[in-house]
Coordinates of C-alpha atoms in Angstrom, one line a residue:
M1 CA -126.2 304.8 20.4
D2 CA -122.8 304.3 19.1
G3 CA -121.7 303.7 22.5
N4 CA -124.3 301.0 23.0
A5 CA -123.5 299.6 19.7
N6 CA -119.9 299.4 20.6
N7 CA -120.9 298.0 23.9
G8 CA -123.0 295.4 22.0
N9 CA -120.2 294.7 19.7
T10 CA -117.9 294.5 22.7
G11 CA -120.3 292.1 24.4
L12 CA -120.5 289.9 21.3
S13 CA -116.8 289.9 21.0
S14 CA -116.4 288.9 24.5
R15 CA -118.8 286.0 24.0
Q16 CA -117.0 284.6 20.9
P17 CA -113.7 283.9 22.7
R18 CA -115.6 281.9 25.3
T19 CA -117.2 279.7 22.7
S20 CA -113.8 279.0 21.2
S21 CA -112.4 278.0 24.6
I22 CA -115.3 275.6 25.1
S23 CA -114.5 274.1 21.7
N24 CA -110.9 273.8 22.6
E25 CA -111.8 272.1 25.9
G26 CA -114.0 269.5 24.0
A27 CA -111.2 268.8 21.6
N28 CA -108.8 268.4 24.4
L29 CA -111.2 266.0 26.2
L30 CA -111.6 263.9 23.0
S31 CA -107.8 263.8 22.6
S32 CA -107.4 262.6 26.2
Q33 CA -110.1 259.9 25.7
Q34 CA -108.4 258.7 22.5
A35 CA -105.1 258.6 24.2
A36 CA -106.6 256.6 27.1
S37 CA -108.1 254.1 24.7
D38 CA -104.7 253.9 22.8
G39 CA -103.0 253.3 26.1
A40 CA -105.5 250.6 27.1
S41 CA -105.0 248.9 23.8
N42 CA -101.3 249.1 24.2
R43 CA -101.7 247.6 27.7
N44 CA -103.9 244.7 26.3
S45 CA -101.7 243.7 23.4
P46 CA -98.9 242.1 25.5
N47 CA -101.6 239.9 27.1
A48 CA -102.8 238.7 23.7
N49 CA -99.3 238.0 22.6
V50 CA -98.7 236.0 25.8
N51 CA -101.9 233.9 25.2
N52 CA -101.0 233.2 21.6
S53 CA -97.5 232.2 22.6
G54 CA -99.0 229.8 25.3
N55 CA -101.3 228.1 22.8
S56 CA -98.5 227.5 20.4
D57 CA -96.3 226.0 23.1
M58 CA -99.1 223.6 24.2
S59 CA -99.6 222.5 20.6
R60 CA -95.9 221.7 20.2
I61 CA -95.9 219.9 23.5
T62 CA -98.9 217.8 22.5
L63 CA -97.4 216.9 19.1
L64 CA -94.1 216.0 20.9
L65 CA -95.9 213.7 23.4
N66 CA -97.8 212.0 20.5
K67 CA -94.5 211.3 18.8
V68 CA -93.0 210.0 22.0
F69 CA -96.0 207.6 22.5
V70 CA -95.8 206.3 19.0
L71 CA -92.0 205.8 19.4
I72 CA -92.6 203.9 22.6
A73 CA -95.3 201.7 21.0
V74 CA -93.0 200.8 18.1
L75 CA -90.1 200.0 20.5
L76 CA -92.4 197.9 22.6
R77 CA -93.6 196.0 19.5
I78 CA -90.1 195.4 18.3
G79 CA -88.9 194.4 21.8
L80 CA -91.9 192.1 22.5
T81 CA -92.0 190.3 19.2
P82 CA -89.1 187.9 20.1
L83 CA -90.7 187.3 23.4
Q84 CA -94.0 186.4 21.7
Y85 CA -92.2 183.9 19.5
L86 CA -90.4 182.5 22.6
I87 CA -93.6 182.1 24.5
A88 CA -95.2 180.3 21.4
A89 CA -92.2 178.0 21.2
L90 CA -92.2 177.2 24.9
F91 CA -96.0 176.9 25.3
P92 CA -97.3 175.8 21.8
T93 CA -101.0 175.8 21.1
R94 CA -102.5 172.4 21.5
D95 CA -105.3 170.8 19.4
T96 CA -107.4 170.6 22.6
D97 CA -107.3 174.4 23.2
G98 CA -110.2 176.5 22.1
S99 CA -113.9 176.1 21.9
S100 CA -114.3 174.9 18.3
P101 CA -116.1 171.5 17.7
R102 CA -112.8 170.0 16.5
A103 CA -110.9 171.1 19.6
A104 CA -113.7 169.7 21.8
D105 CA -113.6 166.4 20.0
A106 CA -109.8 166.3 20.3
A107 CA -110.0 167.1 24.0
A108 CA -112.6 164.3 24.6
R109 CA -110.5 161.7 22.7
A110 CA -107.3 162.8 24.6
F111 CA -109.0 162.5 27.9
A112 CA -110.4 159.0 27.2
S113 CA -107.0 157.8 26.0
N114 CA -105.2 159.3 29.0
F115 CA -107.8 157.9 31.4
Q116 CA -107.3 154.5 30.0
L117 CA -103.5 154.6 30.2
T118 CA -103.4 156.1 33.7
Y119 CA -106.2 154.5 35.6
L120 CA -107.1 151.3 33.7
P121 CA -103.9 149.2 33.4
P122 CA -104.2 145.6 32.2
A123 CA -105.6 143.3 35.0
P124 CA -107.1 139.9 35.3
P125 CA -110.9 139.5 35.0
V126 CA -113.0 140.6 37.9
P127 CA -116.3 139.1 39.2
G128 CA -119.1 139.8 36.8
G129 CA -117.3 139.1 33.6
I130 CA -116.2 142.7 33.0
Q131 CA -112.5 143.2 32.6
N132 CA -110.9 146.2 34.2
N133 CA -108.8 147.0 31.2
G134 CA -109.0 147.5 27.4
E135 CA -110.4 150.0 25.1
A136 CA -113.9 148.5 25.3
I137 CA -114.3 149.8 28.8
V138 CA -113.1 153.2 27.9
A139 CA -115.4 153.3 24.9
S140 CA -118.3 152.3 27.1
L141 CA -117.5 154.8 29.8
F142 CA -116.4 158.0 28.1
S143 CA -117.7 159.5 24.9
E144 CA -115.1 160.7 22.4
M145 CA -117.3 163.5 21.3
G146 CA -117.2 167.1 22.6
Y147 CA -119.6 168.3 25.3
A148 CA -122.0 170.0 22.9
K149 CA -122.3 166.9 20.7
C150 CA -122.8 164.7 23.8
V151 CA -125.6 167.0 24.9
A152 CA -127.2 166.7 21.5
E153 CA -126.8 163.0 21.4
A154 CA -128.2 162.6 24.9
R155 CA -131.2 164.7 24.0
R156 CA -131.8 162.7 20.8
S157 CA -131.6 159.4 22.6
T158 CA -133.4 160.5 25.7
K159 CA -130.5 159.7 28.1
L160 CA -129.1 161.4 31.2
L161 CA -125.6 162.9 30.8
L162 CA -123.1 162.0 33.5
V163 CA -120.3 164.6 33.5
Y164 CA -116.9 164.1 35.2
L165 CA -114.7 167.1 35.5
H166 CA -111.1 166.2 36.1
S167 CA -108.3 168.3 37.5
P168 CA -105.0 166.6 36.8
Y169 CA -103.0 168.5 39.4
H170 CA -105.6 168.3 42.2
R171 CA -104.5 166.1 45.1
D172 CA -107.8 164.1 45.2
S173 CA -108.3 163.4 41.5
T174 CA -106.1 160.3 41.3
T175 CA -107.6 158.8 44.5
F176 CA -111.2 159.4 43.2
C177 CA -110.4 157.9 39.9
R178 CA -108.8 154.8 41.3
R179 CA -111.2 154.2 44.2
V180 CA -114.5 155.3 42.6
L181 CA -114.6 155.6 38.9
T182 CA -112.5 152.5 38.1
H183 CA -114.0 150.4 40.8
P184 CA -115.5 147.2 39.2
T185 CA -119.0 147.8 40.6
V186 CA -119.0 151.3 39.3
I187 CA -117.8 150.2 35.9
N188 CA -120.4 147.4 35.8
Y189 CA -123.2 149.9 36.7
L190 CA -122.1 152.4 34.1
I191 CA -121.9 149.8 31.4
A192 CA -125.2 148.3 32.4
S193 CA -126.8 151.7 32.4
N194 CA -125.6 152.5 28.9
G195 CA -129.2 152.7 27.7
R196 CA -130.0 155.4 30.3
L197 CA -126.7 157.2 30.8
M198 CA -124.0 158.8 28.7
L199 CA -120.7 159.5 30.3
W200 CA -118.6 162.5 29.3
G201 CA -115.3 163.4 30.9
G202 CA -113.1 166.3 30.4
S203 CA -110.0 168.0 31.9
I204 CA -110.5 171.6 33.2
H205 CA -107.2 172.4 31.5
T206 CA -108.9 172.2 28.1
G207 CA -111.2 174.8 26.6
D208 CA -114.2 172.5 26.6
G209 CA -113.7 171.3 30.1
L210 CA -113.2 174.8 31.5
A211 CA -116.3 176.0 29.8
V212 CA -118.4 173.2 31.3
S213 CA -116.9 173.8 34.8
T214 CA -117.8 177.5 34.6
M215 CA -121.3 176.7 33.4
L216 CA -121.9 174.3 36.3
G217 CA -120.3 176.7 38.9
V218 CA -117.8 174.1 40.1
S219 CA -115.7 175.2 43.1
S220 CA -113.8 172.1 44.1
Y221 CA -112.6 169.0 42.3
P222 CA -113.0 166.2 41.4
C223 CA -116.6 166.9 40.4
V224 CA -119.4 164.6 39.0
A225 CA -122.7 166.1 37.7
L226 CA -125.8 164.4 36.4
L227 CA -127.7 166.4 33.8
S228 CA -131.0 166.1 32.1
C229 CA -130.8 167.4 28.6
E230 CA -134.5 168.1 28.5
S231 CA -136.4 170.2 30.9
T232 CA -138.4 168.1 33.5
R233 CA -140.7 170.9 34.6
D234 CA -143.4 170.1 32.1
A235 CA -142.7 166.4 32.0
S236 CA -146.2 165.7 33.5
S237 CA -147.9 167.5 30.6
S238 CA -149.6 165.2 28.0
T239 CA -148.5 167.4 25.2
S240 CA -145.0 167.9 23.9
N241 CA -145.5 171.5 23.1
N242 CA -144.6 172.5 26.7
S243 CA -141.3 170.7 26.7
S244 CA -138.1 172.6 26.2
N245 CA -134.6 171.7 25.2
T246 CA -132.9 173.4 28.2
M247 CA -130.7 171.3 30.5
E248 CA -131.4 170.7 34.2
L249 CA -128.8 169.9 36.8
L250 CA -130.1 166.9 38.7
L251 CA -127.1 166.1 40.9
K252 CA -123.7 167.7 41.5
L253 CA -121.0 165.9 43.7
E254 CA -117.9 168.0 44.5
Y255 CA -115.4 165.9 46.3
G256 CA -113.6 168.7 48.1
S257 CA -113.4 170.3 51.5
S258 CA -117.1 170.5 51.9
M259 CA -117.6 166.7 51.5
S260 CA -116.3 163.6 53.0
R261 CA -113.1 162.3 51.4
T262 CA -113.8 158.7 52.1
Y263 CA -114.4 158.2 48.3
S264 CA -116.7 155.3 48.8
S265 CA -117.8 153.6 45.5
S266 CA -121.0 152.4 47.2
E267 CA -122.0 155.9 48.3
F268 CA -121.3 157.1 44.8
L269 CA -123.5 154.4 43.3
T270 CA -126.2 155.0 45.9
R271 CA -126.5 158.7 45.0
I272 CA -126.2 158.3 41.3
G273 CA -128.6 155.3 41.2
A274 CA -131.1 157.0 43.5
T275 CA -131.1 160.1 41.2
V276 CA -131.4 158.0 38.1
E277 CA -134.3 156.0 39.5
A278 CA -136.1 159.1 40.8
Y279 CA -136.0 160.5 37.2
Q280 CA -136.7 157.2 35.5
S281 CA -140.4 157.9 35.2
I282 CA -139.6 161.3 33.6
L283 CA -137.1 159.6 31.3
D284 CA -139.8 157.1 30.4
T285 CA -142.1 160.0 29.6
F286 CA -139.5 161.6 27.4
T287 CA -138.8 158.3 25.8
A288 CA -142.5 157.8 25.0
R289 CA -142.7 161.3 23.6
R290 CA -139.6 160.7 21.5
V291 CA -140.9 157.4 20.2
A292 CA -144.2 159.0 19.4
R293 CA -142.5 161.8 17.6
E294 CA -140.3 159.4 15.7
Q295 CA -143.3 157.3 14.8
E296 CA -145.2 160.3 13.7
A297 CA -142.3 161.5 11.7
H298 CA -141.9 158.1 10.2
L299 CA -145.5 158.0 9.3
R300 CA -145.3 161.5 7.9
R301 CA -142.3 160.4 5.8
E302 CA -144.1 157.4 4.5
Q303 CA -147.2 159.5 3.6
D304 CA -145.0 162.0 1.9
D305 CA -143.1 159.2 0.0
E306 CA -146.5 157.6 -1.0
Y307 CA -147.7 161.0 -2.1
L308 CA -144.5 161.7 -4.1
Q309 CA -144.7 158.2 -5.6
A310 CA -148.3 158.9 -6.6
L311 CA -147.3 162.2 -8.1
E312 CA -144.5 160.5 -10.0
I313 CA -146.8 157.8 -11.3
D314 CA -149.3 160.5 -12.4
R315 CA -146.4 162.4 -14.0
L316 CA -145.1 159.3 -15.8
R317 CA -148.7 158.4 -16.9
E318 CA -149.2 161.9 -18.2
E319 CA -145.9 161.8 -19.9
G320 CA -146.7 158.5 -21.4
V321 CA -150.1 159.7 -22.7
A322 CA -148.4 162.8 -24.0
R323 CA -145.7 160.7 -25.8
E324 CA -148.4 158.5 -27.2
R325 CA -150.3 161.5 -28.5
E326 CA -147.1 162.9 -29.9
E327 CA -146.3 159.5 -31.5
V328 CA -149.8 159.2 -33.0
A329 CA -149.6 162.8 -34.3
R330 CA -146.2 162.1 -35.7
L331 CA -147.3 158.9 -37.4
E332 CA -150.4 160.7 -38.8
Q333 CA -148.2 163.5 -40.1
E334 CA -145.9 160.9 -41.7
R335 CA -148.9 159.1 -43.2
V336 CA -150.3 162.2 -44.6
A337 CA -146.9 163.3 -45.9
E338 CA -146.4 159.9 -47.5
E339 CA -149.8 159.9 -49.0
E340 CA -149.2 163.3 -50.4
S341 CA -145.8 162.2 -51.7
I342 CA -147.4 159.1 -53.3
G343 CA -150.2 161.2 -54.8
R344 CA -147.8 163.8 -56.1
K345 CA -145.6 161.1 -57.6
K346 CA -148.6 159.5 -59.1
R347 CA -149.9 162.7 -60.6
E348 CA -146.4 163.4 -62.0
R349 CA -146.2 159.9 -63.4
L350 CA -149.7 160.3 -65.1
E351 CA -148.8 163.7 -66.5
A352 CA -145.5 162.2 -67.9
A353 CA -147.5 159.3 -69.3
Q354 CA -149.9 161.6 -71.1
R355 CA -147.0 163.5 -72.6
D356 CA -145.2 160.3 -73.7
L357 CA -148.3 158.5 -75.2
N358 CA -149.2 159.4 -78.8
E359 CA -152.7 159.1 -80.2
E360 CA -153.6 155.6 -81.3
P361 CA -152.9 155.3 -85.1
T362 CA -155.8 154.7 -87.4
N363 CA -153.8 153.5 -90.4
P364 CA -152.5 150.0 -89.8
A365 CA -149.5 150.5 -92.0
G366 CA -146.2 150.8 -90.1
T367 CA -148.0 150.0 -86.8
C368 CA -147.9 147.2 -84.3
R369 CA -151.0 145.6 -82.7
I370 CA -150.5 144.5 -79.1
R371 CA -153.0 142.5 -77.0
F372 CA -152.6 142.9 -73.3
T373 CA -153.8 140.0 -71.1
L374 CA -154.6 141.2 -67.6
P375 CA -154.3 139.0 -64.5
T376 CA -158.1 138.7 -64.4
G377 CA -158.1 137.3 -67.9
A378 CA -159.5 140.4 -69.5
K379 CA -157.9 141.5 -72.7
V380 CA -157.1 145.0 -74.0
D381 CA -156.0 145.7 -77.6
R382 CA -154.1 148.8 -78.8
R383 CA -152.1 149.8 -81.8
F384 CA -148.7 151.6 -81.5
Y385 CA -146.4 153.1 -84.1
A386 CA -143.3 151.2 -84.9
T387 CA -141.3 154.0 -83.5
D388 CA -143.1 154.1 -80.2
T389 CA -141.0 153.0 -77.2
I390 CA -141.6 150.7 -74.3
R391 CA -142.2 153.8 -72.2
A392 CA -145.2 154.6 -74.4
V393 CA -146.5 151.1 -73.7
E394 CA -146.0 151.7 -70.0
S395 CA -147.8 155.0 -70.3
F396 CA -150.8 153.4 -72.0
L397 CA -151.1 150.9 -69.3
L398 CA -150.8 153.5 -66.5
L399 CA -153.6 155.6 -68.1
H400 CA -155.7 152.5 -68.7
F401 CA -155.5 151.3 -65.1
E402 CA -156.1 154.8 -63.8
N403 CA -159.3 155.2 -65.8
S404 CA -160.5 151.7 -65.3
A405 CA -163.1 151.1 -62.7
K406 CA -162.6 147.4 -62.2
N407 CA -159.0 146.6 -63.1
K408 CA -156.8 148.9 -61.1
I409 CA -153.1 147.9 -60.8
E410 CA -150.6 150.3 -59.3
N411 CA -147.4 148.3 -59.8
F412 CA -147.1 146.0 -62.7
G413 CA -144.7 144.4 -65.2
I414 CA -145.0 143.1 -68.8
T415 CA -143.6 139.8 -70.4
T416 CA -144.0 138.0 -73.6
N417 CA -144.3 134.2 -74.0
Y418 CA -143.0 133.7 -77.6
P419 CA -140.2 134.5 -77.2
K420 CA -140.0 134.5 -73.4
R421 CA -138.9 137.9 -72.3
T422 CA -139.5 140.4 -69.5
F423 CA -139.3 144.0 -70.2
D424 CA -137.7 146.5 -67.7
F425 CA -139.4 149.9 -67.7
V426 CA -136.1 151.5 -66.7
N427 CA -133.5 149.8 -68.9
D428 CA -135.8 149.1 -71.9
A429 CA -137.6 152.4 -71.7
Q430 CA -136.1 153.8 -74.9
L431 CA -136.4 150.5 -76.9
T432 CA -138.9 150.8 -79.8
V433 CA -141.6 148.2 -80.3
Q434 CA -140.0 147.2 -83.5
E435 CA -136.6 146.7 -81.8
A436 CA -138.3 144.7 -79.1
G437 CA -139.7 142.3 -81.7
L438 CA -143.3 143.2 -81.2
M439 CA -144.0 143.9 -84.9
P440 CA -146.5 143.4 -86.5
Q441 CA -148.4 142.0 -83.5
A442 CA -147.8 140.6 -80.1
V443 CA -149.4 139.3 -76.9
I444 CA -148.1 140.8 -73.7
M445 CA -148.9 139.4 -70.2
I446 CA -149.6 141.9 -67.4
Q447 CA -148.2 140.9 -64.0
D448 CA -149.5 142.5 -60.8
L449 CA -146.3 143.0 -58.8
D450 CA -148.2 143.8 -55.6
A451 CA -150.3 140.6 -55.7

């Protein structure tokens, strides 16, 4: 048994070293894996450093390029500024440049003036009585308003707009102007057609002329176009609601390579006249509509004016009635206030009279007997003390007239005949009857000062 035990112990001992070896192998494996991972990380770290270094270099390059571009822009601005001023000095901006209404009007005036100086020199009268010179012809031919204003005026007056686009440097412009536009028959026709046509001319070297040329799609010069400033598509309609304010190109004559260069004034008049006559009925329709609209607007204005006048009359009447009411109310208030003031003064006067008047003395000694003769002839007797004043006499009369049903006198005066004397209730108020010479008896006449 011992032997077996030993063998068992021996077997156990033999197994323990094997387990230890396995553990050592596992630890060695883990160490090798750790070393591999450390090696991998060591191999990857140079790549990361390379990437970071590359990004930093690209940022510096981008920043440097931005600075270079900014520097180039500044240098270009500094270098081109003198050139800009030089160009402005050599080619200054004209009043006719641009598309503003002021520039358009300036261009139209400049074209009319230049046309007159260039193509309408002074000349003797021609058949028909129309002179081929002077500002009157230019004013009759070309409008001095811009194109937009001419369109609005043609639309307002129901006229066709004849547009002439002039190219100063074109080889055919001078010939066309001398042979066609300034021909006496053409001038006579254009002036005679002033009620149906408006003529606008412009150079394509101005902003307004270039814009019109682009709008009409002109490809060769000189060019004449006839425009209707109101749409003719709904001209046959009996109502004006279908009409629009759009323009319609009726005729366009481009005297270039595609047309004959004979420049016949008769051909020009034939085509222009035929087109105008063809659209005359439409123009008459537009004119009738315009006249109807103007009459309707005039009638509406008259009705509005009459309505406003009626409102104004009613307002003035109401204001007058209100003022009269206010005046009546004011007068009534003043009357009431005056009556109240008179009544208050009367009450105060009567109260003062009651205070100033003593009882009538019963003993005749030291008294004065006064007989008052009223305007009606009635007589009133009363005795006063010798020391009573003229104010007391006045107070007696006030109370007597207030209490009397027949003889009421508001404003009165007193006089004596022997001697002749008139007493003043203001200056003689403190005078006693004895000082007044009324002792022992007297006759006083009462005067109604309001009679």
